[in-house]
């Protein structure tokens, strides 16, 4: 099977990085839209100032340059603050990345990142400051100078632009929140899946015997036989075993390892390209009891299954159900790679070999004494804290071979946690992005509603003078803010319905159109929008009509 090298080493993490990059882009758009809205509101309050500057001879180009400079100062300052946060965030992210993703250990804020951040800050400052600057430079001098600046409602065009920007913020916030909700639901489903192996009180590590020193099958077989016997005699150790590739040890590689084709004797032989595939793992007799993998039929391996005995094998329930659905697999013979036929002597329970979210595939276990491998994963079941026994296990290994190194010393609980790292990090980052997006959208709704109230002070005062009740004023203001939020939420749900398909490969047990998420997120955002609109609306109900109409 051919794999491009780049795809082989980045296949697992690339989709996650692409999704996170898209989420960052959406969050940047929300922030820039919020900034543009604030600049538009600020420009409206400075209409008279800009008009005076124009009357004194400032050309449109000069006014645009001034306002764009102010926008650039804001965006570059924000970019600088973002860089400081990025340095801290990257340092924290590196500390939680497990060893199986070594490329992520070298993440750093380098010169290309600095250049990208500077360029992006300048670009966003220019793009999202252009509309406020253009509108301010094209104001009607006569009308603006005649008005009592800042006390009248802004033009319909400006209000429509601000409402459009706010609806866009809400739509993007809904899209991000729906994506985060799907990943949270998926993570909850994954963590509820049974691993099929014992996780508590199990210590694991990896050993690789050098070929020069252990150059015969007998030497390799005897080393692991002696080691497991020594470990089982240690105080606090219940059992010990070894296997080729421990379960749940998720690799950064994007394909399964230790997979062989096999043939079932008594059935028509198949060409190698069409032969069924199964995970092929050598195991010592104590491995299955150590990892809590139950025996379903037949027997397990024992010390008599050595190089001089007949070749035997165990299969998992998935293989028994797939290849022996209507017959007893015990006594059947299988071959792999042209080796000596092996008799199936037992069926064991299924175990998650490639992570909780990976499907259970057919698996063949063979005795390590009959197929000695130098590289094995060691598992030790303990009475108490497994990590506390790590030094004692290392000492027993060094007693057997003072030059034998040990690597990847971890508890099974840590192995399980590391196997969920990609899901956990992507979920947490999207949740953070969604929370920021929701906060920005809420601030935008509050800001637009408060600005509208301040610009409509005279209108509201007149309504109160003519008999409008506080409930009517409250409803007038809240409905206007909620209308924009509802439009944005509807657009966001429609966009999420289409775009969340990109998350399909990252979901487990949840569809990309999960009704709970698609119903809950818009309702949450509408509730938050109602609260954000209610605060300035309450302020509007307290407007004194005498004060509001004093200058009319």
Coordinates of C-alpha atoms in Angstrom, one line a residue:
X1 CA 0.0 0.0 0.0
X2 CA 1.5 3.3 -1.1
X3 CA 1.3 6.5 1.0
X4 CA 2.7 9.9 0.2
X5 CA 5.2 10.7 3.0
X6 CA 3.5 14.1 3.8
X7 CA 0.1 12.5 4.1
X8 CA 1.5 9.6 6.2
X9 CA 2.9 12.0 8.8
X10 CA 0.2 14.7 8.8
X11 CA -2.9 12.8 7.8
X12 CA -4.2 12.7 11.4
X13 CA -3.6 16.2 12.4
X14 CA -4.1 18.1 9.1
X15 CA -7.9 18.1 9.2
X16 CA -7.8 19.4 12.8
X17 CA -5.4 22.2 11.9
X18 CA -7.5 23.2 8.9
X19 CA -10.7 23.4 11.0
X20 CA -8.9 25.5 13.7
X21 CA -7.5 27.8 11.0
X22 CA -11.0 28.3 9.6
X23 CA -12.3 29.0 13.1
X24 CA -9.5 31.6 13.7
X25 CA -10.5 33.2 10.4
X26 CA -14.1 33.4 11.4
X27 CA -13.2 34.9 14.8
X28 CA -11.0 37.5 13.1
X29 CA -13.9 38.5 10.8
X30 CA -16.2 38.9 13.9
X31 CA -13.6 41.0 15.6
X32 CA -13.1 43.2 12.5
X33 CA -16.8 43.5 11.9
X34 CA -17.2 44.7 15.5
X35 CA -14.3 47.1 15.0
X36 CA -15.9 48.5 11.8
X37 CA -19.2 48.9 13.7
X38 CA -17.5 50.8 16.5
X39 CA -15.7 53.0 14.0
X40 CA -19.0 53.8 12.2
X41 CA -20.6 54.7 15.4
X42 CA -17.6 56.9 16.4
X43 CA -17.6 58.5 13.0
X44 CA -21.3 59.4 13.4
X45 CA -20.6 61.1 16.7
X46 CA -17.8 63.0 15.0
X47 CA -19.8 64.2 12.1
X48 CA -19.7 67.9 13.1
X49 CA -15.9 67.7 13.8
X50 CA -15.3 66.2 10.4
X51 CA -17.6 68.8 8.8
X52 CA -15.7 71.6 10.5
X53 CA -12.4 70.2 9.3
X54 CA -13.8 70.0 5.8
X55 CA -15.1 73.6 6.0
X56 CA -11.6 74.8 7.1
X57 CA -10.1 73.3 3.9
X58 CA -9.3 69.6 4.7
X59 CA -9.7 67.6 1.5
X60 CA -11.4 64.2 1.4
X61 CA -8.1 62.5 1.0
X62 CA -6.7 64.0 4.1
X63 CA -9.8 63.1 6.2
X64 CA -9.6 59.5 4.8
X65 CA -5.9 59.3 5.7
X66 CA -6.5 60.5 9.2
X67 CA -9.4 58.1 9.9
X68 CA -7.5 55.2 8.3
X69 CA -4.4 56.0 10.5
X70 CA -6.6 55.8 13.6
X71 CA -8.0 52.5 12.4
X72 CA -4.4 51.2 11.7
X73 CA -3.3 52.2 15.2
X74 CA -6.1 50.2 16.7
X75 CA -5.5 47.1 14.5
X76 CA -1.7 47.1 14.9
X77 CA -2.0 47.6 18.7
X78 CA -4.4 44.6 18.7
X79 CA -2.0 42.6 16.6
X80 CA 0.8 43.3 19.1
X81 CA -1.3 42.2 22.0
X82 CA -2.3 39.1 20.1
X83 CA 1.3 38.2 19.6
X84 CA 2.0 38.4 23.3
X85 CA -1.0 36.1 23.9
X86 CA 0.2 33.8 21.2
X87 CA 3.7 33.4 22.7
X88 CA 2.0 32.4 26.0
X89 CA -0.6 30.1 24.3
X90 CA 2.0 28.3 22.2
X91 CA 4.2 27.6 25.2
X92 CA 1.1 26.2 27.0
X93 CA 0.1 24.1 24.0
X94 CA 3.5 22.5 23.6
X95 CA 3.4 21.4 27.2
X96 CA 0.2 19.3 26.6
X97 CA 1.2 17.8 23.3
X98 CA 2.2 14.1 23.7
X99 CA 5.3 12.6 22.2
X100 CA 3.5 11.0 19.3
X101 CA 3.3 14.4 17.7
X102 CA 6.9 15.6 17.7
X103 CA 6.4 18.2 15.0
X104 CA 4.0 20.1 17.3
X105 CA 6.7 20.2 19.9
X106 CA 8.6 22.7 17.7
X107 CA 5.9 25.3 17.4
X108 CA 7.2 28.8 17.9
X109 CA 6.4 32.4 17.2
X110 CA 9.1 33.1 14.6
X111 CA 9.8 35.8 12.0
X112 CA 7.3 34.4 9.4
X113 CA 4.6 34.5 12.1
X114 CA 5.6 38.1 13.1
X115 CA 5.5 39.2 9.4
X116 CA 2.2 37.5 8.9
X117 CA 0.7 39.1 12.0
X118 CA 1.9 42.5 11.0
X119 CA 0.6 42.2 7.4
X120 CA -2.7 40.9 8.6
X121 CA -3.1 43.7 11.2
X122 CA -2.4 46.3 8.5
X123 CA -4.7 44.7 6.0
X124 CA -7.6 44.4 8.4
X125 CA -7.1 47.9 9.6
X126 CA -7.3 49.2 6.0
X127 CA -10.2 47.1 4.9
X128 CA -12.5 47.5 7.9
X129 CA -11.6 51.2 8.4
X130 CA -12.2 52.1 4.8
X131 CA -16.1 52.2 5.0
X132 CA -16.2 54.5 8.0
X133 CA -13.6 56.7 6.6
X134 CA -15.3 56.9 3.2
X135 CA -18.7 57.7 4.7
X136 CA -17.2 60.4 7.0
X137 CA -15.4 62.1 4.1
X138 CA -18.7 62.2 2.0
X139 CA -20.9 63.9 4.6
X140 CA -23.1 66.8 3.6
X141 CA -21.4 69.9 5.2
X142 CA -24.5 72.2 5.2
X143 CA -26.8 69.6 6.8
X144 CA -24.3 68.5 9.4
X145 CA -23.3 72.0 10.5
X146 CA -26.9 73.1 10.8
X147 CA -27.8 70.2 13.1
X148 CA -26.9 70.0 16.8
X149 CA -24.2 67.4 16.2
X150 CA -24.6 64.1 17.7
X151 CA -28.2 64.5 18.9
X152 CA -30.2 63.2 15.8
X153 CA -30.6 59.7 14.6
X154 CA -28.0 58.7 12.1
X155 CA -28.9 58.3 8.5
X156 CA -30.7 55.2 7.4
X157 CA -27.8 54.1 5.3
X158 CA -25.4 54.2 8.2
X159 CA -27.9 52.3 10.4
X160 CA -28.3 49.6 7.6
X161 CA -24.5 49.2 7.4
X162 CA -24.2 48.8 11.1
X163 CA -27.1 46.3 11.3
X164 CA -25.6 44.3 8.4
X165 CA -22.2 44.1 10.2
X166 CA -24.0 43.1 13.5
X167 CA -26.0 40.4 11.7
X168 CA -22.8 39.1 10.2
X169 CA -21.2 38.9 13.6
X170 CA -24.2 37.0 15.0
X171 CA -24.2 34.6 12.0
X172 CA -20.5 33.8 12.3
X173 CA -20.9 33.4 16.1
X174 CA -23.7 30.9 15.5
X175 CA -21.5 29.0 13.0
X176 CA -18.6 28.8 15.4
X177 CA -20.9 27.9 18.4
X178 CA -22.6 25.1 16.4
X179 CA -19.2 23.7 15.4
X180 CA -18.0 23.8 19.0
X181 CA -21.2 22.2 20.2
X182 CA -20.9 19.3 17.8
X183 CA -17.3 18.7 18.9
X184 CA -18.4 18.8 22.6
X185 CA -21.2 16.3 22.0
X186 CA -18.8 14.1 20.0
X187 CA -16.2 14.2 22.8
X188 CA -18.8 13.2 25.4
X189 CA -19.8 10.3 23.2
X190 CA -16.2 9.2 22.7
X191 CA -15.4 9.3 26.4
X192 CA -18.4 7.1 27.2
X193 CA -17.1 4.3 24.9
X194 CA -15.6 1.2 26.6
X195 CA -11.9 0.7 25.7
X196 CA -12.2 -3.1 26.1
X197 CA -9.1 -3.1 28.2
X198 CA -8.2 -2.4 31.8
X199 CA -7.2 1.3 32.3
X200 CA -6.9 1.7 36.0
X201 CA -3.8 0.4 37.9
X202 CA -1.8 -0.5 34.8
X203 CA 1.7 0.7 34.0
X204 CA 3.0 0.5 30.4
X205 CA 6.3 1.1 28.7
X206 CA 8.1 0.2 25.5
X207 CA 11.3 -1.9 25.0
X208 CA 13.3 -2.6 21.9
X209 CA 16.0 -5.3 22.1
X210 CA 19.1 -4.6 20.0
X211 CA 19.4 -7.1 17.1
X212 CA 23.1 -7.6 17.6
X213 CA 22.8 -8.7 21.2
X214 CA 19.5 -10.6 20.8
X215 CA 20.2 -12.2 17.4
X216 CA 18.2 -15.4 17.8
X217 CA 14.5 -16.0 18.4
X218 CA 15.4 -18.0 21.6
X219 CA 17.2 -15.0 23.2
X220 CA 14.3 -12.7 22.4
X221 CA 11.7 -15.1 23.7
X222 CA 13.6 -15.9 26.9
X223 CA 14.2 -12.2 27.7
X224 CA 10.5 -11.4 27.8
X225 CA 9.6 -14.7 29.5
X226 CA 12.2 -14.0 32.3
X227 CA 11.1 -10.4 32.6
X228 CA 7.4 -11.0 33.0
X229 CA 8.2 -13.7 35.6
X230 CA 10.4 -11.4 37.6
X231 CA 7.8 -8.6 37.5
X232 CA 5.0 -10.8 38.7
X233 CA 7.1 -11.6 41.8
X234 CA 7.4 -7.9 42.7
X235 CA 5.4 -6.6 45.7
X236 CA 2.4 -4.7 44.6
X237 CA 2.3 -6.4 41.1
X238 CA -0.7 -8.6 40.2
X239 CA 0.3 -9.6 36.7
X240 CA 2.5 -8.6 33.8
X241 CA 2.5 -9.2 30.1
X242 CA 3.9 -7.9 26.8
X243 CA 2.4 -7.4 23.4
X244 CA 3.5 -6.0 20.0
X245 CA 1.8 -2.5 20.0
X246 CA -0.1 -1.8 23.1
X247 CA -3.8 -0.8 22.7
X248 CA -4.9 2.8 22.6
X249 CA -1.3 3.9 21.8
X250 CA -2.5 6.3 19.0
X251 CA 0.3 7.0 16.5
X252 CA 0.7 10.2 14.5
X253 CA 0.8 8.0 11.4
X254 CA -2.4 8.0 9.4
X255 CA -2.6 4.3 8.9
X256 CA -2.8 1.1 10.9
X257 CA 0.4 -0.7 11.9
X258 CA 1.0 -4.4 12.3
X259 CA -1.6 -5.4 9.8
X260 CA -1.2 -8.6 7.8
X261 CA -3.1 -10.5 5.2
X262 CA -4.2 -14.0 6.0
X263 CA -5.8 -17.1 4.5
X264 CA -8.2 -19.6 6.0
X265 CA -7.4 -23.2 5.3
X266 CA -10.1 -25.2 3.6
X267 CA -11.3 -22.2 1.7
X268 CA -10.3 -21.1 -1.9
X269 CA -7.0 -19.2 -1.7
X270 CA -7.2 -15.5 -2.6
X271 CA -4.5 -13.4 -4.3
X272 CA -2.5 -11.2 -1.9
X273 CA -4.3 -8.1 -3.0
X274 CA -7.7 -9.6 -2.1
X275 CA -6.7 -11.4 1.1
X276 CA -8.6 -10.4 4.2
X277 CA -6.6 -8.2 6.6
X278 CA -6.2 -8.4 10.4
X279 CA -4.1 -6.8 13.1
X280 CA -1.3 -9.2 13.9
X281 CA 0.2 -9.0 17.4
X282 CA 2.5 -11.2 19.4
X283 CA 1.6 -11.5 23.1
X284 CA 2.9 -13.3 26.2
X285 CA 0.6 -15.5 28.2
X286 CA 0.0 -12.9 31.0
X287 CA -0.9 -10.1 28.6
X288 CA -4.7 -10.8 28.4
X289 CA -5.2 -11.1 32.2
X290 CA -3.1 -7.9 32.8
X291 CA -5.1 -5.9 30.3
X292 CA -8.5 -7.4 31.3
X293 CA -9.2 -8.9 27.9
X294 CA -11.7 -11.7 28.6
X295 CA -11.6 -15.1 27.1
X296 CA -14.9 -15.9 25.2
X297 CA -14.1 -19.4 23.8
X298 CA -11.4 -22.0 24.0
X299 CA -8.1 -21.2 25.9
X300 CA -5.4 -18.6 26.3
X301 CA -1.7 -19.0 25.7
X302 CA 0.5 -20.7 28.3
X303 CA 4.1 -21.4 28.8
X304 CA 3.9 -24.6 26.7
X305 CA 3.2 -22.6 23.5
X306 CA 6.9 -22.3 22.7
X307 CA 9.0 -22.8 19.6
X308 CA 8.7 -26.6 19.8
X309 CA 5.0 -26.7 20.1
X310 CA 2.4 -26.6 17.3
X311 CA 1.6 -23.1 16.1
X312 CA -1.5 -21.6 17.7
X313 CA -3.4 -18.3 17.6
X314 CA -6.2 -16.4 19.2
X315 CA -8.7 -14.2 17.4
X316 CA -11.0 -11.4 18.6
X317 CA -14.7 -11.4 18.5
X318 CA -14.8 -9.1 15.5
X319 CA -12.8 -11.6 13.4
X320 CA -14.9 -14.5 14.6
X321 CA -18.1 -12.7 13.7
X322 CA -16.8 -11.5 10.3
X323 CA -15.0 -14.6 9.0
X324 CA -16.7 -17.4 11.0
X325 CA -20.3 -16.1 11.3
X326 CA -22.0 -19.5 11.2
X327 CA -19.3 -21.9 12.3
X328 CA -17.1 -22.6 15.3
X329 CA -13.7 -20.9 14.7
X330 CA -11.9 -23.2 17.2
X331 CA -9.9 -25.8 15.4
X332 CA -9.7 -23.7 12.2
X333 CA -6.3 -23.1 10.7
X334 CA -5.1 -19.8 9.3
X335 CA -1.9 -18.7 7.6
X336 CA -0.2 -15.3 7.3
X337 CA 2.6 -14.4 5.0
X338 CA 3.2 -18.0 3.9
X339 CA 4.2 -19.0 7.5
X340 CA 3.3 -22.3 9.2
X341 CA -0.5 -22.7 9.6
X342 CA -1.8 -21.8 13.0
X343 CA -4.7 -23.4 14.8
X344 CA -7.2 -21.1 16.4
X345 CA -7.4 -22.2 20.0
X346 CA -9.4 -19.3 21.5
X347 CA -11.6 -16.3 21.0
X348 CA -11.0 -13.2 23.1
X349 CA -13.0 -10.0 23.7
X350 CA -12.6 -7.0 21.4
X351 CA -10.3 -4.2 22.4
X352 CA -9.9 -0.7 21.1
X353 CA -6.4 -0.9 19.5
X354 CA -6.3 2.5 17.7
X355 CA -8.3 4.8 20.0
X356 CA -11.8 5.0 21.4
X357 CA -13.1 6.5 18.2
X358 CA -11.6 3.9 15.9
X359 CA -13.7 0.9 14.7
X360 CA -12.8 -2.5 16.0
X361 CA -11.0 -4.5 13.4
X362 CA -10.3 -8.2 13.1
X363 CA -7.2 -9.1 15.2
X364 CA -5.0 -12.2 15.4
X365 CA -2.8 -12.8 18.5
X366 CA 0.0 -15.3 18.4
X367 CA 2.3 -16.5 21.2
X368 CA 5.4 -14.4 21.6
X369 CA 7.4 -17.6 22.3
X370 CA 6.6 -18.9 18.8
X371 CA 7.0 -15.5 17.0
X372 CA 9.6 -13.7 19.1
X373 CA 9.9 -10.0 18.5
X374 CA 12.5 -7.6 20.0
X375 CA 10.2 -4.6 20.2
X376 CA 7.3 -5.0 22.6
X377 CA 5.0 -3.0 24.8
X378 CA 5.1 -4.0 28.5
X379 CA 2.0 -3.9 30.7
X380 CA 2.1 -4.3 34.5
X381 CA -1.1 -4.5 36.6
X382 CA -0.6 -3.1 40.1
X383 CA -2.5 -3.0 43.4
X384 CA -1.9 0.8 43.9
X385 CA -0.5 3.7 42.0
X386 CA 1.1 2.2 38.9
X387 CA 3.4 5.2 38.4
X388 CA 5.0 4.5 41.9
X389 CA 6.2 1.1 40.7
X390 CA 8.0 2.5 37.6
X391 CA 11.4 2.6 39.3
X392 CA 11.1 -1.0 40.6
X393 CA 10.2 -2.2 37.1
X394 CA 13.2 -0.4 35.6
X395 CA 15.5 -2.0 38.2
X396 CA 14.2 -5.5 37.2
X397 CA 14.9 -4.7 33.5
X398 CA 18.4 -3.5 34.3
X399 CA 19.0 -6.7 36.3
X400 CA 18.3 -8.7 33.2
X401 CA 20.3 -6.4 30.9
X402 CA 22.1 -3.4 32.4
X403 CA 22.3 -1.8 28.9
X404 CA 18.6 -2.1 28.0
X405 CA 16.8 1.2 27.7
X406 CA 13.1 1.8 28.4
X407 CA 10.9 4.4 26.8
X408 CA 7.3 5.8 26.9
X409 CA 6.8 5.0 30.6
X410 CA 3.1 5.9 31.1
X411 CA 0.1 4.7 33.0
X412 CA -2.8 3.4 30.9
X413 CA -4.9 6.3 32.1
X414 CA -2.3 8.6 30.6
X415 CA -2.3 6.5 27.4
X416 CA -6.0 6.9 27.2
X417 CA -5.8 10.6 27.8
X418 CA -3.1 11.1 25.2
X419 CA -5.2 9.1 22.7
X420 CA -7.9 11.8 23.1
X421 CA -5.5 14.7 22.8
X422 CA -6.4 15.8 19.3
X423 CA -10.1 15.7 20.1
X424 CA -9.7 17.5 23.4
X425 CA -7.5 20.3 22.1
X426 CA -9.6 20.9 19.0
X427 CA -12.8 20.9 21.1
X428 CA -11.4 23.2 23.8
X429 CA -10.0 25.7 21.2
X430 CA -13.3 25.8 19.3
X431 CA -15.2 26.3 22.6
X432 CA -12.8 29.2 23.4
X433 CA -13.3 30.7 20.0
X434 CA -17.1 30.2 20.2
X435 CA -17.1 31.9 23.6
X436 CA -15.1 34.8 22.3
X437 CA -17.4 35.1 19.2
X438 CA -20.5 35.0 21.4
X439 CA -19.0 37.7 23.7
X440 CA -18.1 39.9 20.7
X441 CA -21.6 39.5 19.2
X442 CA -23.1 40.3 22.6
X443 CA -21.0 43.4 22.9
X444 CA -21.9 44.4 19.3
X445 CA -25.6 44.0 20.1
X446 CA -25.3 46.0 23.3
X447 CA -23.2 48.7 21.6
X448 CA -25.6 49.1 18.6
X449 CA -28.7 49.2 20.8
X450 CA -27.1 51.7 23.3
X451 CA -25.9 53.8 20.4
X452 CA -29.3 53.8 18.8
X453 CA -30.9 54.8 22.1
X454 CA -28.5 57.7 22.5
X455 CA -29.2 58.9 19.0
X456 CA -33.0 58.5 19.4
X457 CA -33.2 60.3 22.8
X458 CA -35.4 63.1 21.4
X459 CA -37.7 60.6 19.6
X460 CA -38.1 58.5 22.7
X461 CA -38.6 61.6 24.8
X462 CA -41.4 62.7 22.5
X463 CA -43.0 59.3 22.6
X464 CA -43.0 59.4 26.4
X465 CA -44.4 63.0 26.3
X466 CA -47.2 61.7 24.1
X467 CA -48.1 59.0 26.5
X468 CA -46.0 55.9 25.6
X469 CA -45.6 53.6 28.6
X470 CA -42.3 52.2 29.8
X471 CA -43.3 48.7 28.5
X472 CA -43.9 50.1 25.0
X473 CA -40.5 51.9 25.0
X474 CA -38.9 48.7 26.3
X475 CA -40.5 46.6 23.6
X476 CA -39.6 49.2 20.9
X477 CA -35.9 49.1 21.7
X478 CA -35.6 45.3 22.5
X479 CA -37.4 44.3 19.4
X480 CA -35.2 46.3 17.2
X481 CA -32.0 44.7 18.7
X482 CA -33.6 41.2 18.6
X483 CA -34.6 41.6 15.0
X484 CA -31.0 42.0 13.9
X485 CA -29.9 39.1 16.1
X486 CA -32.7 36.8 14.7
X487 CA -31.7 37.6 11.1
X488 CA -28.1 36.8 11.9
X489 CA -29.0 33.6 13.8
X490 CA -31.1 32.4 10.8
X491 CA -28.2 33.1 8.4
X492 CA -25.7 31.4 10.8
X493 CA -27.9 28.2 11.1
X494 CA -28.2 28.0 7.3
X495 CA -24.5 28.4 6.9
X496 CA -23.7 25.9 9.7
X497 CA -26.1 23.4 8.1
X498 CA -23.8 23.4 5.0
X499 CA -20.3 24.1 6.4
X500 CA -20.3 21.8 9.4
X501 CA -20.0 18.9 6.9
X502 CA -16.3 19.7 7.0
X503 CA -16.3 18.4 10.6
X504 CA -17.7 15.0 9.6
X505 CA -14.3 13.3 10.0
X506 CA -13.9 14.7 13.5
X507 CA -17.3 13.6 14.9
X508 CA -18.1 10.4 16.6
X509 CA -21.7 9.3 17.4
X510 CA -23.0 12.7 16.3
X511 CA -24.3 13.8 12.9
X512 CA -23.3 17.2 11.4
X513 CA -26.9 18.2 11.7
X514 CA -27.4 17.2 15.4
X515 CA -30.8 18.7 16.3
X516 CA -29.9 19.4 19.9
X517 CA -27.0 21.6 18.9
X518 CA -28.8 23.3 16.0
X519 CA -31.7 24.1 18.3
X520 CA -29.8 24.9 21.5
X521 CA -27.1 27.3 20.0
X522 CA -29.6 29.8 18.3
X523 CA -31.8 29.8 21.4
X524 CA -28.8 30.6 23.6
X525 CA -27.6 33.4 21.4
X526 CA -31.1 34.9 21.1
X527 CA -31.4 34.8 24.9
X528 CA -28.0 36.5 25.3
X529 CA -29.1 39.0 22.6
X530 CA -32.3 39.8 24.5
X531 CA -30.3 40.5 27.7
X532 CA -27.8 42.7 25.8
X533 CA -30.7 44.7 24.3
X534 CA -32.6 44.9 27.6
X535 CA -29.9 46.8 29.4
X536 CA -29.9 49.9 27.2
X537 CA -33.7 49.5 26.7
X538 CA -34.1 49.9 30.5
X539 CA -32.0 53.1 30.3
X540 CA -34.3 54.3 27.5
X541 CA -37.4 53.9 29.7
X542 CA -35.8 56.3 32.3
X543 CA -35.4 59.2 29.8
X544 CA -36.9 62.4 31.1
X545 CA -39.0 64.0 28.3
X546 CA -38.3 67.5 29.6
X547 CA -34.5 66.9 29.3
X548 CA -34.8 65.1 26.0
X549 CA -36.9 67.9 24.4
X550 CA -35.1 70.8 25.9
X551 CA -33.2 71.7 22.8
X552 CA -36.1 71.1 20.3

